[in-house]
Every structure is written in C-alpha cells, then in structure tokens.
CSV table of C-alpha atoms in Angstrom, one decimal:
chain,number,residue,atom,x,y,z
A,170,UNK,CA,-5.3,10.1,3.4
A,171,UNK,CA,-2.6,8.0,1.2
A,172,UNK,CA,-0.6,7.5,4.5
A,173,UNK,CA,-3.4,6.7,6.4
A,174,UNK,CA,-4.4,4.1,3.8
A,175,UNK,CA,-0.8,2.7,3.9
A,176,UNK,CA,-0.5,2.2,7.1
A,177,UNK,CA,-3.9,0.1,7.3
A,178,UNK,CA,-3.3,-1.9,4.4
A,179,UNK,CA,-0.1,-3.1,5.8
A,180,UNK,CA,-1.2,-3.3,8.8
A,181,UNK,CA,-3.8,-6.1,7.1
A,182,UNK,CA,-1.7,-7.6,4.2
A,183,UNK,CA,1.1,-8.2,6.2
A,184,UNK,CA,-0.1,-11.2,8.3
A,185,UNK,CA,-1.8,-12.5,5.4
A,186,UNK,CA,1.0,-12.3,3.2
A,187,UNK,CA,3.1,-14.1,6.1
A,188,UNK,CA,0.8,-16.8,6.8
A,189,UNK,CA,0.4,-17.6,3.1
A,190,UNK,CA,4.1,-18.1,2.0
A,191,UNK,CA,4.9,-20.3,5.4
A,192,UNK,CA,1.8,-21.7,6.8
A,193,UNK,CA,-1.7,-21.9,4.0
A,194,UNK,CA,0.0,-22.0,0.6
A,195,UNK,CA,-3.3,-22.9,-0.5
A,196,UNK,CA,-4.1,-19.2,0.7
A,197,UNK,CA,-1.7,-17.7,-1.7
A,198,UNK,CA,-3.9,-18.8,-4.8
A,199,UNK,CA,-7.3,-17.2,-3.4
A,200,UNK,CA,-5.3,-14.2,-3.1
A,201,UNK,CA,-3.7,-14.2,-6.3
A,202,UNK,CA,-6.9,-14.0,-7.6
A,203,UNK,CA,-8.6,-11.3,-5.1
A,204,UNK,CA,-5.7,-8.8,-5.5
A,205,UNK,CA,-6.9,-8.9,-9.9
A,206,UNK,CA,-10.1,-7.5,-8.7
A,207,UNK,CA,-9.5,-3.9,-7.6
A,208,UNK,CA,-7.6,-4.1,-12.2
A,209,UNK,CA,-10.5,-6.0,-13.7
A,210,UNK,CA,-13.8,-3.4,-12.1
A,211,UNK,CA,-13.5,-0.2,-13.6
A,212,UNK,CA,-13.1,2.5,-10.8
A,213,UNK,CA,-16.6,4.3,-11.7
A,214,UNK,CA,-18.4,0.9,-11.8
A,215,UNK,CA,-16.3,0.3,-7.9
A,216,UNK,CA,-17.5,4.0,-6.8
A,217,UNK,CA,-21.3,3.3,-7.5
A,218,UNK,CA,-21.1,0.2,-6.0
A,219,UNK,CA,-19.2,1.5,-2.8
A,220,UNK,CA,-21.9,4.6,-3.2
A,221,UNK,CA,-24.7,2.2,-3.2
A,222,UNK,CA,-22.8,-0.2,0.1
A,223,UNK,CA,-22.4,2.8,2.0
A,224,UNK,CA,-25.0,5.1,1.8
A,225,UNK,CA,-26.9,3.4,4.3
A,226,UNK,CA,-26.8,1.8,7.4
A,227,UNK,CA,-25.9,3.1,11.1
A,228,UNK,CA,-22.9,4.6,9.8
A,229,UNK,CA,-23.1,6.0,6.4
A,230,UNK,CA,-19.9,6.8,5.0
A,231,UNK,CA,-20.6,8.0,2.1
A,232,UNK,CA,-19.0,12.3,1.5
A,233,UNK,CA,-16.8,11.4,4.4
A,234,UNK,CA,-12.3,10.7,4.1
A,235,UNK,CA,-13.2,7.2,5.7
A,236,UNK,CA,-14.5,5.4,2.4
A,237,UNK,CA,-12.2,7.1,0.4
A,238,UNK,CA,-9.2,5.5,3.0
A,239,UNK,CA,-11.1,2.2,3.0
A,240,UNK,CA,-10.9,2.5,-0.9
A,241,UNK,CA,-7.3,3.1,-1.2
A,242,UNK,CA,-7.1,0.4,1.0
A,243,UNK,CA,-8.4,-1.8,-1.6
A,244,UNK,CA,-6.7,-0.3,-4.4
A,245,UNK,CA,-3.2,-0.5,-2.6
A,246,UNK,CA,-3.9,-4.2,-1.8
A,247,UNK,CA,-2.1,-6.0,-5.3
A,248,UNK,CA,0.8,-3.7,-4.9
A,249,UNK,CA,1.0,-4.3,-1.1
A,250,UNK,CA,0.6,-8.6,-1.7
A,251,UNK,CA,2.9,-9.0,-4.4
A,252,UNK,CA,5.9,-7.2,-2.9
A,253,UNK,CA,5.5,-8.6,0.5
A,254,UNK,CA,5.3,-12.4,-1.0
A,255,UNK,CA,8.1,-11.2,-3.2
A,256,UNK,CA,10.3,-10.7,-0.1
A,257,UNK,CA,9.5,-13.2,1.4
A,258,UNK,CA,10.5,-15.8,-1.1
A,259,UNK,CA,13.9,-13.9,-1.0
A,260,UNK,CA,15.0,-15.9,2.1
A,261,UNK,CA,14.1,-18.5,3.9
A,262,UNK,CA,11.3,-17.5,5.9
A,263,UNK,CA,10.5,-20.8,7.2
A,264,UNK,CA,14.1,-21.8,8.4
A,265,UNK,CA,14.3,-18.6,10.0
A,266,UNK,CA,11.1,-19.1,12.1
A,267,UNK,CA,12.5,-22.8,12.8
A,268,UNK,CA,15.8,-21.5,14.0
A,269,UNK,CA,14.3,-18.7,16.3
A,270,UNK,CA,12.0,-21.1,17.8
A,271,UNK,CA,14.8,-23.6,18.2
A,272,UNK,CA,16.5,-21.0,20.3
A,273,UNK,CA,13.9,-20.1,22.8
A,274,UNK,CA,11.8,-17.3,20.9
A,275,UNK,CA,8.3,-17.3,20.6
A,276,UNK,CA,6.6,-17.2,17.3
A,277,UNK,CA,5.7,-13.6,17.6
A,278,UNK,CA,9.5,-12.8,18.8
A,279,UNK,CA,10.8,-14.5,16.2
A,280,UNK,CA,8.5,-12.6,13.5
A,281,UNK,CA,8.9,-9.3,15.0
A,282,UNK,CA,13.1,-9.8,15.9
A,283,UNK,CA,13.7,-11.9,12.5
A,284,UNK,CA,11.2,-11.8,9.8
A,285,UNK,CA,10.6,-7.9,9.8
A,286,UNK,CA,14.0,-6.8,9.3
A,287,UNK,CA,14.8,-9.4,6.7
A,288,UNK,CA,11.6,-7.7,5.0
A,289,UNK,CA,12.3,-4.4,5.2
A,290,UNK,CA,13.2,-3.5,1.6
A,291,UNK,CA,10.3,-5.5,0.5
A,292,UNK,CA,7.9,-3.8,2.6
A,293,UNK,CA,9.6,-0.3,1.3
A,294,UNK,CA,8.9,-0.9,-2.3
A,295,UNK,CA,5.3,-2.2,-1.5
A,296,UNK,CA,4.7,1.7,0.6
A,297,UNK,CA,6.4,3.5,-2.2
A,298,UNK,CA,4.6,1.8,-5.4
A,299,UNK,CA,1.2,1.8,-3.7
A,300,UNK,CA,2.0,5.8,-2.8
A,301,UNK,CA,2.9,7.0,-5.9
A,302,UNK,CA,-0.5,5.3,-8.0
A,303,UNK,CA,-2.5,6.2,-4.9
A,304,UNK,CA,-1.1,10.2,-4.7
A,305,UNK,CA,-2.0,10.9,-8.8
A,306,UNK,CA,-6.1,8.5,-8.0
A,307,UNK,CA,-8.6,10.9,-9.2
A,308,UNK,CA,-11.9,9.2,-10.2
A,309,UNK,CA,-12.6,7.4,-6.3
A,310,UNK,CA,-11.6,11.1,-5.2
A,311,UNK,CA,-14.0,12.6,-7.1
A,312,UNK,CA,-16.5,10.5,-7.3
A,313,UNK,CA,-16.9,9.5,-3.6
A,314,UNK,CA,-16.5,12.8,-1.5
A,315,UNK,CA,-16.4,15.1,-4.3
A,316,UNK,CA,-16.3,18.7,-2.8
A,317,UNK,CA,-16.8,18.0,0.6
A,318,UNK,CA,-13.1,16.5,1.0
A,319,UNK,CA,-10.7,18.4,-0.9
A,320,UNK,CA,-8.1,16.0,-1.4
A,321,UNK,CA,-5.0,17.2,-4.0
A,322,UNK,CA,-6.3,15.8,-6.6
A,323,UNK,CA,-9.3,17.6,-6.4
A,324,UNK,CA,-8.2,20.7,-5.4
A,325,UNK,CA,-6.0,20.8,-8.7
A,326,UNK,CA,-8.5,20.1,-10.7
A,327,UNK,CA,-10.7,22.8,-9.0
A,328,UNK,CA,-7.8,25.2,-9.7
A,329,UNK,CA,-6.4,24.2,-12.8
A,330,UNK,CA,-8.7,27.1,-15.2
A,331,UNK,CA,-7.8,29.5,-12.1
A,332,UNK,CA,-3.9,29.8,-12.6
A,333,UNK,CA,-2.0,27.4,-14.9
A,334,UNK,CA,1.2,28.5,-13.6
A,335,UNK,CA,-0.1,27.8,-9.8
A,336,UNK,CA,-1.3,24.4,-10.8
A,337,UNK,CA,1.9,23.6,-12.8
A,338,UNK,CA,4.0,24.8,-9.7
A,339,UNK,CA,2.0,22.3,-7.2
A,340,UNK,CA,2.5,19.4,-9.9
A,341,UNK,CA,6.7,19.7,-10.0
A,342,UNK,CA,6.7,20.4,-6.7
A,343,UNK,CA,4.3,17.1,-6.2
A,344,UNK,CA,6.7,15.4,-8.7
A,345,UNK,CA,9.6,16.6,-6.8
A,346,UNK,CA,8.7,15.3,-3.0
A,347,UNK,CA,8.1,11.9,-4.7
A,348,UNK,CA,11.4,11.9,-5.7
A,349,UNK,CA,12.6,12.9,-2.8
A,350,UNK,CA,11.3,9.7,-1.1
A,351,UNK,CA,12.2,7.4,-3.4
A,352,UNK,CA,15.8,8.3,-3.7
A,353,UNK,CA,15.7,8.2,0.2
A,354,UNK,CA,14.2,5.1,0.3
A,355,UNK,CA,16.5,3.5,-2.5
A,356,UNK,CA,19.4,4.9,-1.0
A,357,UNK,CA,18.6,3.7,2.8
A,358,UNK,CA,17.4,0.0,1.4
A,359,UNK,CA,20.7,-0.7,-0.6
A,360,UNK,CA,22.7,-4.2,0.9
A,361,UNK,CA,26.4,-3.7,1.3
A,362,UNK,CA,28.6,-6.7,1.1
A,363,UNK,CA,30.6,-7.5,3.6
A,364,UNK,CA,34.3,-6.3,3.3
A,365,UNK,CA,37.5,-9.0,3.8
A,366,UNK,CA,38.0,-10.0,7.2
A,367,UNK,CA,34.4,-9.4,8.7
A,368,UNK,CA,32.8,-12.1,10.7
C-alpha cells in the first residue's frame, strides 16, 4: 500500500513541483499552503470526512485498500513537495532546460535526459521520509478499512495481547528493513568529487 502510494504521489507532485519552481512561481505559494493541510486536520476529523466523501456514489470506496492509498497519497504530499522544490533549487533548473533546448532537445527530452538525474537525491529523500511516517500511520488504517484490510499496522495491533515476543520480533525486524533502505539509499546518493586530472 505505502509503495503504491509513493509511486502515485510522485507520479503527481513531480510535475507540479517542476512547473512551480521554473514556469508558475505564483503556484509555489498555493502549494505552500495546501501541503499544511494534511498537519493542521487531525487524522480522525480527515477519516470521517473521507468516510462521509466516499461512502457513496457509483464507486464507494469506503473498507476497500483504494482510499486508504488515495489517503497516503495526501499525507505523503508535504514530504513529497518540499523535497522535490528543495532539489530543485539546488541547480539551475532553468539554465539547464535553456541549454538542452538550445541544443536540439525537446522540453520533455531535456526533463527526462537532464532534470531527473540532477534530482535524483532529492527525489530519494522525498520516497524515504514519506515511507518511513507512512509505514508506522495507524489511525487512517484503522479507521478507514479497519478489519477488512489487514495492513501491518493493524495486524500488530490485532496481535499485540496474543504474543509480545511475536509482536516485538515483527517491530525490530520492521525497524531493521528501514534501515536497510536508508543506508542503501544514503550510501548510493553520496556525490564524489572529482579526482585531479579528470575532465
């Protein structure tokens, strides 16, 4: 569900952080202001609401994995923004674009073949902060599929009373495979400098 969530949000954050820094600054300021929503509603006041949106309609959603992706999508957006627009001011995104263009690429070449790469550490912090608050989320969990979608969070709270040394277990071993990511993503995203006598 996290990854799934991930993988949408950036999938939607990303042109909009992009397009804010270079083309609509005057976008950046609506979204510094929509990204303090998901901190200033309190989740169960967000999961009646979302309850109440979804219950009805052609497509009810509610008890389903689908809100509770849609959801983290929401809750990952602040994290997602503000590291993308922070890598992006960390080079010249503009001149970049400029310079591709100037040299035959098309805008989407040139984002794809020179933005991207230069954002790659950016875009790796923004996966790995929005994973590790979205693995540990409890209350939209709960409160929006509840039993029917047994996510980990869920299912240790189901089994804490059952075994304490089971539920402890899962926890360090939860604890652990975030660490292993992050050193792996650290460790892959570190910049060399260039030794004497490279061109």
């Amino acid at each position: 569900m996290v990854a799934g969530a991930l993988v949408l949000s950036l999938v939607l954050i990303l042109p909009v952080a992009f397009l804010a820094h270079t083309r609509y600054p005057r976008l950046d300021r609506w979204m510094n202001v929509l990204i303090l929503a998901p901190f200033a509603v309190p989740p169960v006041v967000s999961s009646v609401g979302l309850l109440q949106l979804y219950a009805g309609g052609p497509l009810p959603l509610v008890g389903t994995p689908w809100i509770l992706m849609l959801t983290y999508v929401s809750i990952a957006l602040p994290f997602m923004y503000r590291s993308l627009i922070n890598s992006l001011r960390s080079f010249e995104a503009n001149e970049l674009m400029e310079a591709a263009q100037l040299l035959g690429a098309s805008p989407l070449t040139a984002f794809f073949n020179v933005i991207l790469p230069n954002m790659r550490l950016g875009i790796r912090i923004a996966i790995f902060l929005s994973f590790s608050f979205l693995i540990g989320e409890f209350v939209f969990a709960n409160m929006l599929v509840g039993t029917r979608f047994e996510t980990l969070q869920i299912y240790l709270f189901n089994v804490r009373r059952e075994s304490g040394h089971f539920t402890s277990a899962l926890v360090i071993t939860l604890f652990v495979f975030i660490l292993i990511l992050t050193w792996l993503g650290n460790g892959r995203g570190e910049i060399t400098a260039p030794e004497a006598g490279d061109t």
